[in-house]
Coordinates of C-alpha atoms in Angstrom, one line a residue:
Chain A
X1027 CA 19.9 -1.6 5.7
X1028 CA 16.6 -3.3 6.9
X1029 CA 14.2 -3.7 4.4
X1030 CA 11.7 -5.8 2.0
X1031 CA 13.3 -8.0 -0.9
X1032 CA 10.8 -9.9 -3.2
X1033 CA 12.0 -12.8 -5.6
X1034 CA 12.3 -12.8 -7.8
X1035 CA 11.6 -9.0 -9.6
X1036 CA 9.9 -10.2 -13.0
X1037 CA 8.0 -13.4 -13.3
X1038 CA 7.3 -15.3 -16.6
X1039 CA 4.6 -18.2 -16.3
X1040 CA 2.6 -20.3 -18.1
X1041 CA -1.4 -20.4 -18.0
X1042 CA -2.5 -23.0 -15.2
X1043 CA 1.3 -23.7 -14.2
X1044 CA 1.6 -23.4 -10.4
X1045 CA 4.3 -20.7 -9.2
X1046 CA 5.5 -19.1 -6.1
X1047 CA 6.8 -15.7 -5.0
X1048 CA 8.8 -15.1 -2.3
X1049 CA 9.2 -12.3 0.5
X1050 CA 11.7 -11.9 3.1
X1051 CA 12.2 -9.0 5.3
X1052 CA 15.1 -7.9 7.9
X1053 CA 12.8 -5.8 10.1
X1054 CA 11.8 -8.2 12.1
X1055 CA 8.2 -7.3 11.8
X1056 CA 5.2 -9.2 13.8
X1057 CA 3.2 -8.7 10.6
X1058 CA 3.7 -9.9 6.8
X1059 CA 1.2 -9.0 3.8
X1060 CA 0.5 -9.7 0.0
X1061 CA -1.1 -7.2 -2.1
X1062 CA -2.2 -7.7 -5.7
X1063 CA -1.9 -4.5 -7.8
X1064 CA -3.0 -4.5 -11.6
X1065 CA -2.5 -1.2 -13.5
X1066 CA -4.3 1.6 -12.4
X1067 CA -5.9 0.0 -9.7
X1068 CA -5.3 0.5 -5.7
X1069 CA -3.1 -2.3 -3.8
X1070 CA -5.9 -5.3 -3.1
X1071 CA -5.1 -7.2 0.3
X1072 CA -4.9 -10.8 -0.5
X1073 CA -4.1 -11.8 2.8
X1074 CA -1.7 -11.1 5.9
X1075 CA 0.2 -13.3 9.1
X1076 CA 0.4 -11.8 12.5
X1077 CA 3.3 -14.2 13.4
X1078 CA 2.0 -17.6 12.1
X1079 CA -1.7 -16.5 12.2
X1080 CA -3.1 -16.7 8.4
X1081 CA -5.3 -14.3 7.5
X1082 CA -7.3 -14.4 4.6
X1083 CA -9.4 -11.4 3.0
X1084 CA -12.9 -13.1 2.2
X1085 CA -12.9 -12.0 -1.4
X1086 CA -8.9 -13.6 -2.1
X1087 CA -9.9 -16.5 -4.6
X1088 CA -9.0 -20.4 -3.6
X1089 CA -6.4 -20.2 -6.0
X1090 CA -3.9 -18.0 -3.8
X1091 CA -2.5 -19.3 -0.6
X1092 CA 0.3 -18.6 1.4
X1093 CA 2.9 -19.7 3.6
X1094 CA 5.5 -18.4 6.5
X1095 CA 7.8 -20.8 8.0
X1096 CA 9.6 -18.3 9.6
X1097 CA 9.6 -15.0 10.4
X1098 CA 11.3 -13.2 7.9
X1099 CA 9.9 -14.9 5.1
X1100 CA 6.4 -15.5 3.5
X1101 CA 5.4 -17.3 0.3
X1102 CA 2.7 -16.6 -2.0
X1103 CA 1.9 -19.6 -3.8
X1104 CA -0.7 -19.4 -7.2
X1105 CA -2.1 -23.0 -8.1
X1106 CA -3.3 -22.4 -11.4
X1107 CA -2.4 -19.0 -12.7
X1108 CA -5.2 -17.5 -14.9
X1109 CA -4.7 -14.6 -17.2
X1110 CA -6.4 -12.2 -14.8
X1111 CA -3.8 -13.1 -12.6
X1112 CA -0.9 -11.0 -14.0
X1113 CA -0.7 -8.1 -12.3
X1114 CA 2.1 -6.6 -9.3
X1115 CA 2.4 -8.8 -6.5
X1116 CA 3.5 -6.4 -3.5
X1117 CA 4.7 -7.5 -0.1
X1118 CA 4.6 -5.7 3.0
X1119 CA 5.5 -5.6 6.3
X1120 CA 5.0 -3.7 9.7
X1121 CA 5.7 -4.4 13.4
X1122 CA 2.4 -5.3 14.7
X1123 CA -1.6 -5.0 14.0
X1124 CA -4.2 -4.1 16.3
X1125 CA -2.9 -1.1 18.0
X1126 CA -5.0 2.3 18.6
X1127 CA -4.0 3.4 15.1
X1128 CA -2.0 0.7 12.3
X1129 CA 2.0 0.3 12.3
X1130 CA 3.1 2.0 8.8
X1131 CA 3.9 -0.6 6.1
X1132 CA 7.3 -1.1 4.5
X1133 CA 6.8 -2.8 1.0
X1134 CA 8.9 -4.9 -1.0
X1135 CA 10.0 -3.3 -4.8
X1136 CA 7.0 -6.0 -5.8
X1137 CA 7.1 -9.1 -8.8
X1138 CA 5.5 -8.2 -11.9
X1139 CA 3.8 -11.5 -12.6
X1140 CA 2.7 -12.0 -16.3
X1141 CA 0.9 -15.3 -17.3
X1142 CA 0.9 -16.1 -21.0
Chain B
X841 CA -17.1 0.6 -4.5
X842 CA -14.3 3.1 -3.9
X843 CA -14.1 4.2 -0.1
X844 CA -11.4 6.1 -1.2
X845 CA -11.4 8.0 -3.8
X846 CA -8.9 10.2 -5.7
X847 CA -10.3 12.0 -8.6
X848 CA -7.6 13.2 -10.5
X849 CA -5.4 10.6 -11.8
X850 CA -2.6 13.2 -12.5
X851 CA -1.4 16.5 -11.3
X852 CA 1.8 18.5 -13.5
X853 CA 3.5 21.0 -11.5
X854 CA 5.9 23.6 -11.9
X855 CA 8.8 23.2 -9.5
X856 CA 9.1 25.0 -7.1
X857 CA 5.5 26.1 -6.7
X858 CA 2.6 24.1 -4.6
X859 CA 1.5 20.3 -5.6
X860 CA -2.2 19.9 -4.0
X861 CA -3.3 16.3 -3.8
X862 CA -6.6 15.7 -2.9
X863 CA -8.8 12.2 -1.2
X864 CA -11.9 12.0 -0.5
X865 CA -13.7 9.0 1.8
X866 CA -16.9 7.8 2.4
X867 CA -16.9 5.8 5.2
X868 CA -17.3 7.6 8.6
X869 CA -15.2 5.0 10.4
X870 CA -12.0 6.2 9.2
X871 CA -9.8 7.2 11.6
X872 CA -6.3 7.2 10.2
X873 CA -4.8 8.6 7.0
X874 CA -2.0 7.5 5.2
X875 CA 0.1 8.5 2.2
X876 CA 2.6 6.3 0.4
X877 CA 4.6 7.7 -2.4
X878 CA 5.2 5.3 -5.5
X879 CA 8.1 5.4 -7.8
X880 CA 7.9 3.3 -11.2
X881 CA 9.5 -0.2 -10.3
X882 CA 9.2 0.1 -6.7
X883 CA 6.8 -0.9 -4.3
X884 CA 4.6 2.1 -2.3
X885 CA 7.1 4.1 0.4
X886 CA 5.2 5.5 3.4
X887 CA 5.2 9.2 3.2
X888 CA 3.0 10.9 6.3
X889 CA -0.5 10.3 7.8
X890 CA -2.5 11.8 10.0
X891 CA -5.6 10.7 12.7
X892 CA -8.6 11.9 12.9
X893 CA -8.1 14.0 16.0
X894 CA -6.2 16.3 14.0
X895 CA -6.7 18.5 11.2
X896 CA -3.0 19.0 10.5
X897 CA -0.1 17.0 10.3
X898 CA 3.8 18.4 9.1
X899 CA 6.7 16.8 8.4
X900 CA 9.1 19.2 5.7
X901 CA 7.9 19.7 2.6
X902 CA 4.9 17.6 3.1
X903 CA 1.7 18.3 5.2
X904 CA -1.3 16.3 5.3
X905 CA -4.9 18.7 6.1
X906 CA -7.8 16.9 7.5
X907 CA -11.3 17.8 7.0
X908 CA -13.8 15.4 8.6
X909 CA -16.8 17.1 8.5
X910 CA -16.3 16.9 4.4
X911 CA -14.8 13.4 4.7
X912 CA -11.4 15.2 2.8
X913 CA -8.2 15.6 3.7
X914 CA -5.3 16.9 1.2
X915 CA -1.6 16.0 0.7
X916 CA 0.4 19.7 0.2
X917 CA 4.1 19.9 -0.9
X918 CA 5.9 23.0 -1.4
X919 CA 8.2 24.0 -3.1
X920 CA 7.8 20.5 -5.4
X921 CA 10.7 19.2 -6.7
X922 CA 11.4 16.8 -10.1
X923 CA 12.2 14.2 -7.7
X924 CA 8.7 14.7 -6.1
X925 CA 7.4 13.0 -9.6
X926 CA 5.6 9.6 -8.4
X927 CA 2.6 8.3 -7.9
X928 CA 0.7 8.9 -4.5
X929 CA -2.0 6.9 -2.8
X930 CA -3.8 8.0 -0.5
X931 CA -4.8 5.0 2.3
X932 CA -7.5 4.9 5.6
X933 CA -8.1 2.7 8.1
X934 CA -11.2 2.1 10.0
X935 CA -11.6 1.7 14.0
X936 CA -12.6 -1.7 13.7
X937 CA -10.3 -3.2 16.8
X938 CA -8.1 -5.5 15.4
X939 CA -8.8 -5.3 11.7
X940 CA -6.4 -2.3 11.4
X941 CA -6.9 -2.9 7.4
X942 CA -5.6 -0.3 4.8
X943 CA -8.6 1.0 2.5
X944 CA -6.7 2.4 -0.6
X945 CA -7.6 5.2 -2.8
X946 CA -6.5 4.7 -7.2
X947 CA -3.6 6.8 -7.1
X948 CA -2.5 10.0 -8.1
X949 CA 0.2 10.9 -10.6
X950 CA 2.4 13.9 -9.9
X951 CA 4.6 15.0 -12.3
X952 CA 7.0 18.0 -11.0
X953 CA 8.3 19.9 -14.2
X954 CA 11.9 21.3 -14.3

């Protein structure tokens, strides 16, 4: 089945120690995203590719960034992970942007980040 | 400031009888609806939307009313069903040309009672 798988499901780190998430999808989709959740809060856009075009939201701190070397996959790396970082770290995908209305988004299960 | 807002953050339902879910928005430029359905443990699946040149959209169990003059649109689901029991956001998007971004309501949890 084609679909969203995020790396790993539950992630353990240490304040200020770097760590990466990882996405990869098998939908083949123009379009990758990372969301951060925190509990009881709506999905906040950190950033999205259109193929290998980064775009960042302007309010996504310094501290996030991201990579996609290829198409089905896309890092999320966090430099110095502060406690308000923990939260759900979704990714999604869909097949393009910028049509007349937006392509429906397929998320990943998501990594529950917690930062001790 | 919440563009989307969902005022109730749960709903508990009798199966079998109507589950209303309700969203309201602020910002004129919405054109598209979404809403994604959200078990514990998963990440948000896409459940129906709606644009704003309609006022109803169907699919099953699940239809999706729009009201734009009161900037509110509702998610029905009859009969609801235990497995129904998630949480729903509600999403828009604005008709900003290329910035098709998702604007995402808080969430509402339905719980769907044998």
């Amino acid at each position: 089945d084609a679909m969203v798988i995020q790396n790993p499901r539950y992630q353990v780190t240490q304040f200020g120690k770097p760590v990466t998430l990882s996405c990869s999808q098998t939908l083949n989709h123009n379009v990758m995203y990372w969301y951060q959740q925190k509990s009881s809060q709506a999905p906040k856009l950190l950033f999205h590719y259109y193929d290998k075009d980064f775009n960042n939201e302007a309010d996504t701190p310094d501290n996030f960034q991201s990579r996609r070397p290829n198409t089905s996959f896309c890092f999320l790396d966090i430099r110095s992970p502060g406690l308000g970082d923990a939260a759900m770290y979704l990714c999604a995908t869909s097949r393009q942007a910028g049509g007349r209305y937006p392509d429906t988004q397929y998320f990943g299960p998501g990594t529950r980040l917690t930062v001790l | 400031d919440q563009q989307v807002k969902q005022n109730s953050p749960s709903l508990s339902v009798q199966e079998g009888r109507i589950s209303i879910l309700n969203c309201d928005y602020t910002n004129s430029m919405f054109d598209y609806f979404l809403w994604y359905k959200k078990y514990p443990a998963e990440g948000p699946t896409f459940l129906i939307s709606i644009s704003s040149i309609k006022d109803k959209n169907e699919d099953g169990r699940f239809t999706v009313f729009l009201n734009k003059s009161a900037k509110h649109l509702s998610l029905h689901i009859v009969p609801s069903q235990p497995g129904d029991s998630a949480v729903y956001f509600c999403a828009a998007s604005p008709n900003a040309g290329n910035n098709r971004k998702l604007i995402w309501g808080l969430g509402t949890s339905l719980a769907v009672n044998p």
